[in-house]
Amino acid sequence: AQSVTQLGSHVSVSEGALVLLRCNYSSSVPPYLFWYVQYPNQGLQLLLKYTSAATLVKGINGFEAEFKKSETSFHLTKPSAHMSDAAEYFCAVTSDTGRRALTFGSGTRLQVQP
Amino acid sequence: GAVVSQHPSRVICKSGTSVKIECRSLDFQATTMFWYRQFPKQSLMLMATSNEGSKATYEQGVEKDKFLINHASLTLSTLTVTSAHPEDSSFYICSAPSMGRVNTEAFFGQGTRLTVV
């Protein structure tokens, strides 16, 4: 079984400040990990993914995440927040075995203050 | 990248009627598609796995007679909400996984906002 825990349902940062969204996972098999962003009433957009290659993954819009097996974490960061980053962010896990459906975390709403 | 198209994006229906949602993979074949449901301010929960040429697999607690899934071809899966009630109002999203082992990724449709009145 796989699961994802996102610490903090709401995160508020100032424009230009560091963004840190936390994600911890649990998986009995090597995981594939993803971060998605969702704007209101829209589908999901992939920010980045970890699929057992480099542990530091760079994504779109300046986001990156680091896979740390020892900490079972895959935190999302961005050095400088923009107003346009305000959205809901979901961490998700799957594996290359089984049915490969994604298991999502509960989501973190990012607010960016001017 | 691969594209999954979901239609309609919004639908309002009366209680007791049925609504069909389509999910198409536009530039790749998908033998499997997943249907998720998202309640307001909540995460996505897997409802069922749609399998081309065979019966869908439903998650525990999901009524298969209420949420009919048909995966008629390698590019189309449909979800029909039968005899809809207000509590079925939600955001429904489909996805299709990529087939490559290394590039495992799910491609998502735009979602369908269903409102039952």
PDB file of C-alpha atoms in Angstrom:
ATOM      1  CA  ALA A   1       0.000   0.000   0.000  1.00  0.00           C
ATOM      2  CA  GLN A   2       1.106   3.545  -0.648  1.00  0.00           C
ATOM      3  CA  SER A   3       0.215   6.786   1.040  1.00  0.00           C
ATOM      4  CA  VAL A   4       1.177  10.433   1.012  1.00  0.00           C
ATOM      5  CA  THR A   5       1.076  12.956   3.810  1.00  0.00           C
ATOM      6  CA  GLN A   6       1.204  16.656   3.106  1.00  0.00           C
ATOM      7  CA  LEU A   7       1.983  18.697   6.179  1.00  0.00           C
ATOM      8  CA  GLY A   8       0.105  21.950   6.263  1.00  0.00           C
ATOM      9  CA  SER A   9      -3.199  22.367   4.468  1.00  0.00           C
ATOM     10  CA  HIS A  10      -2.488  26.078   4.041  1.00  0.00           C
ATOM     11  CA  VAL A  11       0.805  27.836   3.492  1.00  0.00           C
ATOM     12  CA  SER A  12       1.113  31.596   3.163  1.00  0.00           C
ATOM     13  CA  VAL A  13       4.246  33.344   1.929  1.00  0.00           C
ATOM     14  CA  SER A  14       5.133  36.822   0.786  1.00  0.00           C
ATOM     15  CA  GLU A  15       5.884  37.501  -2.834  1.00  0.00           C
ATOM     16  CA  GLY A  16       9.589  36.865  -3.400  1.00  0.00           C
ATOM     17  CA  ALA A  17       9.920  34.578  -0.392  1.00  0.00           C
ATOM     18  CA  LEU A  18      10.917  30.931  -0.387  1.00  0.00           C
ATOM     19  CA  VAL A  19       8.159  28.403  -0.973  1.00  0.00           C
ATOM     20  CA  LEU A  20       8.393  25.084   0.869  1.00  0.00           C
ATOM     21  CA  LEU A  21       5.599  22.543   0.622  1.00  0.00           C
ATOM     22  CA  ARG A  22       6.134  19.323   2.517  1.00  0.00           C
ATOM     23  CA  CYS A  23       5.364  15.812   1.351  1.00  0.00           C
ATOM     24  CA  ASN A  24       6.170  12.510   3.036  1.00  0.00           C
ATOM     25  CA  TYR A  25       5.358   9.199   1.477  1.00  0.00           C
ATOM     26  CA  SER A  26       4.995   5.578   2.447  1.00  0.00           C
ATOM     27  CA  SER A  27       5.579   2.812  -0.051  1.00  0.00           C
ATOM     28  CA  SER A  28       6.595  -0.825   0.134  1.00  0.00           C
ATOM     29  CA  VAL A  29       8.036  -0.706  -3.382  1.00  0.00           C
ATOM     30  CA  PRO A  30      10.242   1.876  -5.089  1.00  0.00           C
ATOM     31  CA  PRO A  31       8.006   4.898  -5.523  1.00  0.00           C
ATOM     32  CA  TYR A  32       7.410   7.285  -8.335  1.00  0.00           C
ATOM     33  CA  LEU A  33       6.546  10.685  -6.891  1.00  0.00           C
ATOM     34  CA  PHE A  34       4.802  13.659  -8.428  1.00  0.00           C
ATOM     35  CA  TRP A  35       3.799  17.190  -7.641  1.00  0.00           C
ATOM     36  CA  TYR A  36       0.732  18.607  -9.346  1.00  0.00           C
ATOM     37  CA  VAL A  37      -0.766  22.077  -9.249  1.00  0.00           C
ATOM     38  CA  GLN A  38      -4.477  22.778  -9.536  1.00  0.00           C
ATOM     39  CA  TYR A  39      -6.069  26.134 -10.212  1.00  0.00           C
ATOM     40  CA  PRO A  40      -9.763  26.626  -9.318  1.00  0.00           C
ATOM     41  CA  ASN A  41     -12.137  24.491 -11.353  1.00  0.00           C
ATOM     42  CA  GLN A  42      -9.339  23.126 -13.472  1.00  0.00           C
ATOM     43  CA  GLY A  43      -7.600  19.817 -13.865  1.00  0.00           C
ATOM     44  CA  LEU A  44      -4.137  18.963 -12.676  1.00  0.00           C
ATOM     45  CA  GLN A  45      -0.917  20.229 -14.176  1.00  0.00           C
ATOM     46  CA  LEU A  46       2.258  18.278 -13.609  1.00  0.00           C
ATOM     47  CA  LEU A  47       4.994  20.339 -11.974  1.00  0.00           C
ATOM     48  CA  LEU A  48       7.636  17.652 -11.709  1.00  0.00           C
ATOM     49  CA  LYS A  49       8.196  13.971 -11.139  1.00  0.00           C
ATOM     50  CA  TYR A  50      10.699  11.590  -9.599  1.00  0.00           C
ATOM     51  CA  THR A  51      11.088   8.257 -11.360  1.00  0.00           C
ATOM     52  CA  SER A  52      14.254   6.841  -9.783  1.00  0.00           C
ATOM     53  CA  ALA A  53      16.741   8.898 -11.762  1.00  0.00           C
ATOM     54  CA  ALA A  54      18.233  12.048 -10.252  1.00  0.00           C
ATOM     55  CA  THR A  55      17.110  12.716  -6.691  1.00  0.00           C
ATOM     56  CA  LEU A  56      16.938  16.475  -7.262  1.00  0.00           C
ATOM     57  CA  VAL A  57      14.212  17.096  -9.764  1.00  0.00           C
ATOM     58  CA  LYS A  58      13.614  20.377 -11.515  1.00  0.00           C
ATOM     59  CA  GLY A  59      10.175  21.192 -12.818  1.00  0.00           C
ATOM     60  CA  ILE A  60       8.281  23.947 -14.489  1.00  0.00           C
ATOM     61  CA  ASN A  61       7.824  27.504 -13.224  1.00  0.00           C
ATOM     62  CA  GLY A  62      11.002  27.380 -11.141  1.00  0.00           C
ATOM     63  CA  PHE A  63       9.888  24.584  -8.827  1.00  0.00           C
ATOM     64  CA  GLU A  64      12.100  21.738  -7.734  1.00  0.00           C
ATOM     65  CA  ALA A  65      11.903  18.841  -5.320  1.00  0.00           C
ATOM     66  CA  GLU A  66      14.395  16.519  -3.722  1.00  0.00           C
ATOM     67  CA  PHE A  67      13.765  12.841  -3.146  1.00  0.00           C
ATOM     68  CA  LYS A  68      15.205  11.759   0.207  1.00  0.00           C
ATOM     69  CA  LYS A  69      14.762   8.058   0.744  1.00  0.00           C
ATOM     70  CA  SER A  70      16.125   8.141   4.296  1.00  0.00           C
ATOM     71  CA  GLU A  71      13.488  10.685   5.254  1.00  0.00           C
ATOM     72  CA  THR A  72      10.774   9.328   2.916  1.00  0.00           C
ATOM     73  CA  SER A  73      10.258  12.890   1.785  1.00  0.00           C
ATOM     74  CA  PHE A  74       9.732  14.733  -1.469  1.00  0.00           C
ATOM     75  CA  HIS A  75       9.368  18.388  -0.485  1.00  0.00           C
ATOM     76  CA  LEU A  76       8.597  21.011  -3.111  1.00  0.00           C
ATOM     77  CA  THR A  77      10.506  24.280  -3.142  1.00  0.00           C
ATOM     78  CA  LYS A  78      10.745  27.471  -5.123  1.00  0.00           C
ATOM     79  CA  PRO A  79      13.288  30.173  -4.275  1.00  0.00           C
ATOM     80  CA  SER A  80      11.032  33.147  -4.953  1.00  0.00           C
ATOM     81  CA  ALA A  81       7.246  33.072  -4.913  1.00  0.00           C
ATOM     82  CA  HIS A  82       5.151  34.841  -7.528  1.00  0.00           C
ATOM     83  CA  MET A  83       1.557  35.887  -7.153  1.00  0.00           C
ATOM     84  CA  SER A  84       0.698  33.466  -9.952  1.00  0.00           C
ATOM     85  CA  ASP A  85       1.900  30.554  -7.790  1.00  0.00           C
ATOM     86  CA  ALA A  86      -1.190  30.823  -5.602  1.00  0.00           C
ATOM     87  CA  ALA A  87      -3.011  27.523  -6.121  1.00  0.00           C
ATOM     88  CA  GLU A  88      -3.598  24.087  -4.650  1.00  0.00           C
ATOM     89  CA  TYR A  89      -0.664  21.690  -4.742  1.00  0.00           C
ATOM     90  CA  PHE A  90      -0.897  17.934  -4.562  1.00  0.00           C
ATOM     91  CA  CYS A  91       1.826  15.414  -3.921  1.00  0.00           C
ATOM     92  CA  ALA A  92       1.138  11.949  -5.333  1.00  0.00           C
ATOM     93  CA  VAL A  93       2.765   8.534  -5.368  1.00  0.00           C
ATOM     94  CA  THR A  94       2.579   5.505  -7.580  1.00  0.00           C
ATOM     95  CA  SER A  95       4.864   2.687  -8.584  1.00  0.00           C
ATOM     96  CA  ASP A  96       5.811   0.812 -11.688  1.00  0.00           C
ATOM     97  CA  THR A  97       3.999  -2.263 -10.466  1.00  0.00           C
ATOM     98  CA  GLY A  98       0.361  -2.979  -9.996  1.00  0.00           C
ATOM     99  CA  ARG A  99      -2.356  -0.811 -11.412  1.00  0.00           C
ATOM    100  CA  ARG A 100      -0.361   2.430 -11.304  1.00  0.00           C
ATOM    101  CA  ALA A 101      -3.173   4.672 -10.117  1.00  0.00           C
ATOM    102  CA  LEU A 102      -1.964   7.701  -8.228  1.00  0.00           C
ATOM    103  CA  THR A 103      -2.490   8.090  -4.523  1.00  0.00           C
ATOM    104  CA  PHE A 104      -2.781  11.739  -3.628  1.00  0.00           C
ATOM    105  CA  GLY A 105      -2.004  13.698  -0.536  1.00  0.00           C
ATOM    106  CA  SER A 106      -4.633  15.942   0.966  1.00  0.00           C
ATOM    107  CA  GLY A 107      -3.291  19.005  -0.788  1.00  0.00           C
ATOM    108  CA  THR A 108      -1.731  22.284   0.311  1.00  0.00           C
ATOM    109  CA  ARG A 109      -3.231  25.623  -0.584  1.00  0.00           C
ATOM    110  CA  LEU A 110      -0.518  28.173  -1.247  1.00  0.00           C
ATOM    111  CA  GLN A 111      -1.323  31.822  -0.705  1.00  0.00           C
ATOM    112  CA  VAL A 112       1.090  34.488  -1.888  1.00  0.00           C
ATOM    113  CA  GLN A 113       0.816  37.849  -0.194  1.00  0.00           C
ATOM    114  CA  PRO A 114       1.873  41.014  -2.041  1.00  0.00           C
TER     115      PRO A 114
ATOM    116  CA  GLY B   1       3.233  15.825 -24.170  1.00  0.00           C
ATOM    117  CA  ALA B   2       0.322  13.456 -24.209  1.00  0.00           C
ATOM    118  CA  VAL B   3      -3.154  14.952 -24.007  1.00  0.00           C
ATOM    119  CA  VAL B   4      -6.267  13.694 -22.305  1.00  0.00           C
ATOM    120  CA  SER B   5      -9.485  15.471 -23.173  1.00  0.00           C
ATOM    121  CA  GLN B   6     -12.478  15.370 -20.865  1.00  0.00           C
ATOM    122  CA  HIS B   7     -15.960  16.531 -21.792  1.00  0.00           C
ATOM    123  CA  PRO B   8     -18.054  18.287 -20.659  1.00  0.00           C
ATOM    124  CA  SER B   9     -16.198  20.646 -18.380  1.00  0.00           C
ATOM    125  CA  ARG B  10     -19.363  21.660 -16.572  1.00  0.00           C
ATOM    126  CA  VAL B  11     -22.806  20.105 -16.392  1.00  0.00           C
ATOM    127  CA  ILE B  12     -25.914  20.846 -14.407  1.00  0.00           C
ATOM    128  CA  CYS B  13     -28.597  18.195 -14.264  1.00  0.00           C
ATOM    129  CA  LYS B  14     -31.812  17.525 -12.429  1.00  0.00           C
ATOM    130  CA  SER B  15     -32.118  14.958  -9.689  1.00  0.00           C
ATOM    131  CA  GLY B  16     -32.941  11.539 -11.074  1.00  0.00           C
ATOM    132  CA  THR B  17     -31.394  12.057 -14.469  1.00  0.00           C
ATOM    133  CA  SER B  18     -28.176  10.529 -15.809  1.00  0.00           C
ATOM    134  CA  VAL B  19     -25.039  12.277 -16.950  1.00  0.00           C
ATOM    135  CA  LYS B  20     -22.288  10.923 -19.166  1.00  0.00           C
ATOM    136  CA  ILE B  21     -18.708  12.167 -18.946  1.00  0.00           C
ATOM    137  CA  GLU B  22     -16.211  11.324 -21.673  1.00  0.00           C
ATOM    138  CA  CYS B  23     -12.477  10.931 -21.341  1.00  0.00           C
ATOM    139  CA  ARG B  24     -10.362  10.636 -24.482  1.00  0.00           C
ATOM    140  CA  SER B  25      -6.680  10.103 -24.968  1.00  0.00           C
ATOM    141  CA  LEU B  26      -5.906  12.202 -28.022  1.00  0.00           C
ATOM    142  CA  ASP B  27      -2.473  11.079 -29.115  1.00  0.00           C
ATOM    143  CA  PHE B  28      -1.838   7.783 -27.376  1.00  0.00           C
ATOM    144  CA  GLN B  29      -3.620   4.559 -26.623  1.00  0.00           C
ATOM    145  CA  ALA B  30      -4.792   3.931 -23.104  1.00  0.00           C
ATOM    146  CA  THR B  31      -5.761   0.416 -22.125  1.00  0.00           C
ATOM    147  CA  THR B  32      -6.316   1.719 -18.623  1.00  0.00           C
ATOM    148  CA  MET B  33      -7.877   4.933 -17.425  1.00  0.00           C
ATOM    149  CA  PHE B  34      -8.600   6.098 -13.909  1.00  0.00           C
ATOM    150  CA  TRP B  35     -11.575   8.052 -12.640  1.00  0.00           C
ATOM    151  CA  TYR B  36     -11.176  10.278  -9.606  1.00  0.00           C
ATOM    152  CA  ARG B  37     -13.617  12.318  -7.603  1.00  0.00           C
ATOM    153  CA  GLN B  38     -12.793  15.496  -5.762  1.00  0.00           C
ATOM    154  CA  PHE B  39     -15.065  17.088  -3.201  1.00  0.00           C
ATOM    155  CA  PRO B  40     -14.687  20.813  -2.511  1.00  0.00           C
ATOM    156  CA  LYS B  41     -11.433  21.656  -0.775  1.00  0.00           C
ATOM    157  CA  GLN B  42     -10.456  17.998  -0.633  1.00  0.00           C
ATOM    158  CA  SER B  43      -8.049  15.711  -2.403  1.00  0.00           C
ATOM    159  CA  LEU B  44      -8.667  13.407  -5.319  1.00  0.00           C
ATOM    160  CA  MET B  45      -9.997   9.981  -4.463  1.00  0.00           C
ATOM    161  CA  LEU B  46      -9.775   7.110  -6.891  1.00  0.00           C
ATOM    162  CA  MET B  47     -13.221   5.847  -7.794  1.00  0.00           C
ATOM    163  CA  ALA B  48     -12.501   3.167 -10.353  1.00  0.00           C
ATOM    164  CA  THR B  49     -10.084   1.803 -12.893  1.00  0.00           C
ATOM    165  CA  SER B  50     -11.418   1.568 -16.415  1.00  0.00           C
ATOM    166  CA  ASN B  51     -10.049  -1.333 -18.452  1.00  0.00           C
ATOM    167  CA  GLU B  52     -10.386  -1.514 -22.212  1.00  0.00           C
ATOM    168  CA  GLY B  53     -12.319  -4.600 -23.217  1.00  0.00           C
ATOM    169  CA  SER B  54     -13.165  -5.720 -19.705  1.00  0.00           C
ATOM    170  CA  LYS B  55     -15.076  -4.690 -16.626  1.00  0.00           C
ATOM    171  CA  ALA B  56     -14.041  -1.710 -14.576  1.00  0.00           C
ATOM    172  CA  THR B  57     -12.547  -2.207 -11.143  1.00  0.00           C
ATOM    173  CA  TYR B  58     -14.245  -0.142  -8.460  1.00  0.00           C
ATOM    174  CA  GLU B  59     -12.774   1.084  -5.208  1.00  0.00           C
ATOM    175  CA  GLN B  60     -14.385   0.087  -1.962  1.00  0.00           C
ATOM    176  CA  GLY B  61     -17.489   2.093  -1.245  1.00  0.00           C
ATOM    177  CA  VAL B  62     -18.112   3.150  -4.852  1.00  0.00           C
ATOM    178  CA  GLU B  63     -21.442   1.929  -6.207  1.00  0.00           C
ATOM    179  CA  LYS B  64     -20.812   0.257  -9.543  1.00  0.00           C
ATOM    180  CA  ASP B  65     -24.484   0.449 -10.503  1.00  0.00           C
ATOM    181  CA  LYS B  66     -24.512   4.169  -9.941  1.00  0.00           C
ATOM    182  CA  PHE B  67     -21.234   5.017 -11.616  1.00  0.00           C
ATOM    183  CA  LEU B  68     -21.208   3.085 -14.869  1.00  0.00           C
ATOM    184  CA  ILE B  69     -17.893   2.921 -16.646  1.00  0.00           C
ATOM    185  CA  ASN B  70     -17.419   1.847 -20.238  1.00  0.00           C
ATOM    186  CA  HIS B  71     -14.021   1.621 -21.901  1.00  0.00           C
ATOM    187  CA  ALA B  72     -15.148   0.910 -25.424  1.00  0.00           C
ATOM    188  CA  SER B  73     -11.919   1.652 -27.253  1.00  0.00           C
ATOM    189  CA  LEU B  74      -8.248   2.306 -26.652  1.00  0.00           C
ATOM    190  CA  THR B  75      -8.863   6.049 -26.616  1.00  0.00           C
ATOM    191  CA  LEU B  76     -12.227   6.478 -24.906  1.00  0.00           C
ATOM    192  CA  SER B  77     -13.616   5.819 -21.457  1.00  0.00           C
ATOM    193  CA  THR B  78     -16.970   7.082 -20.242  1.00  0.00           C
ATOM    194  CA  LEU B  79     -18.370   7.555 -16.770  1.00  0.00           C
ATOM    195  CA  THR B  80     -22.146   7.706 -16.461  1.00  0.00           C
ATOM    196  CA  VAL B  81     -23.626   8.939 -13.216  1.00  0.00           C
ATOM    197  CA  THR B  82     -27.037   7.312 -13.113  1.00  0.00           C
ATOM    198  CA  SER B  83     -30.040   8.642 -11.226  1.00  0.00           C
ATOM    199  CA  ALA B  84     -27.987  11.549  -9.997  1.00  0.00           C
ATOM    200  CA  HIS B  85     -28.656  13.104  -6.611  1.00  0.00           C
ATOM    201  CA  PRO B  86     -27.356  16.344  -5.122  1.00  0.00           C
ATOM    202  CA  GLU B  87     -24.769  14.426  -3.092  1.00  0.00           C
ATOM    203  CA  ASP B  88     -23.213  13.305  -6.397  1.00  0.00           C
ATOM    204  CA  SER B  89     -22.296  16.913  -7.106  1.00  0.00           C
ATOM    205  CA  SER B  90     -18.540  16.955  -7.332  1.00  0.00           C
ATOM    206  CA  PHE B  91     -15.530  17.438  -9.566  1.00  0.00           C
ATOM    207  CA  TYR B  92     -14.733  14.334 -11.586  1.00  0.00           C
ATOM    208  CA  ILE B  93     -11.324  13.895 -13.230  1.00  0.00           C
ATOM    209  CA  CYS B  94     -10.026  11.154 -15.463  1.00  0.00           C
ATOM    210  CA  SER B  95      -6.458  10.207 -16.117  1.00  0.00           C
ATOM    211  CA  ALA B  96      -4.516   7.827 -18.271  1.00  0.00           C
ATOM    212  CA  PRO B  97      -1.056   6.523 -17.411  1.00  0.00           C
ATOM    213  CA  SER B  98       1.787   6.531 -19.840  1.00  0.00           C
ATOM    214  CA  MET B  99       2.884   3.105 -20.981  1.00  0.00           C
ATOM    215  CA  GLY B 100       6.621   3.477 -20.729  1.00  0.00           C
ATOM    216  CA  ARG B 101       8.321   1.950 -17.722  1.00  0.00           C
ATOM    217  CA  VAL B 102      10.806   4.752 -17.233  1.00  0.00           C
ATOM    218  CA  ASN B 103       8.527   7.624 -17.978  1.00  0.00           C
ATOM    219  CA  THR B 104       5.638   6.603 -15.788  1.00  0.00           C
ATOM    220  CA  GLU B 105       3.267   9.494 -15.595  1.00  0.00           C
ATOM    221  CA  ALA B 106      -0.444  10.084 -15.503  1.00  0.00           C
ATOM    222  CA  PHE B 107      -2.031  12.558 -17.876  1.00  0.00           C
ATOM    223  CA  PHE B 108      -5.153  14.234 -16.589  1.00  0.00           C
ATOM    224  CA  GLY B 109      -8.260  15.527 -18.229  1.00  0.00           C
ATOM    225  CA  GLN B 110      -9.510  19.008 -17.486  1.00  0.00           C
ATOM    226  CA  GLY B 111     -12.141  17.722 -15.084  1.00  0.00           C
ATOM    227  CA  THR B 112     -15.939  17.906 -15.057  1.00  0.00           C
ATOM    228  CA  ARG B 113     -17.844  19.956 -12.528  1.00  0.00           C
ATOM    229  CA  LEU B 114     -21.152  18.169 -11.956  1.00  0.00           C
ATOM    230  CA  THR B 115     -23.943  19.988 -10.175  1.00  0.00           C
ATOM    231  CA  VAL B 116     -27.147  18.098  -9.450  1.00  0.00           C
ATOM    232  CA  VAL B 117     -30.131  20.296  -8.608  1.00  0.00           C
TER     233      VAL B 117
END
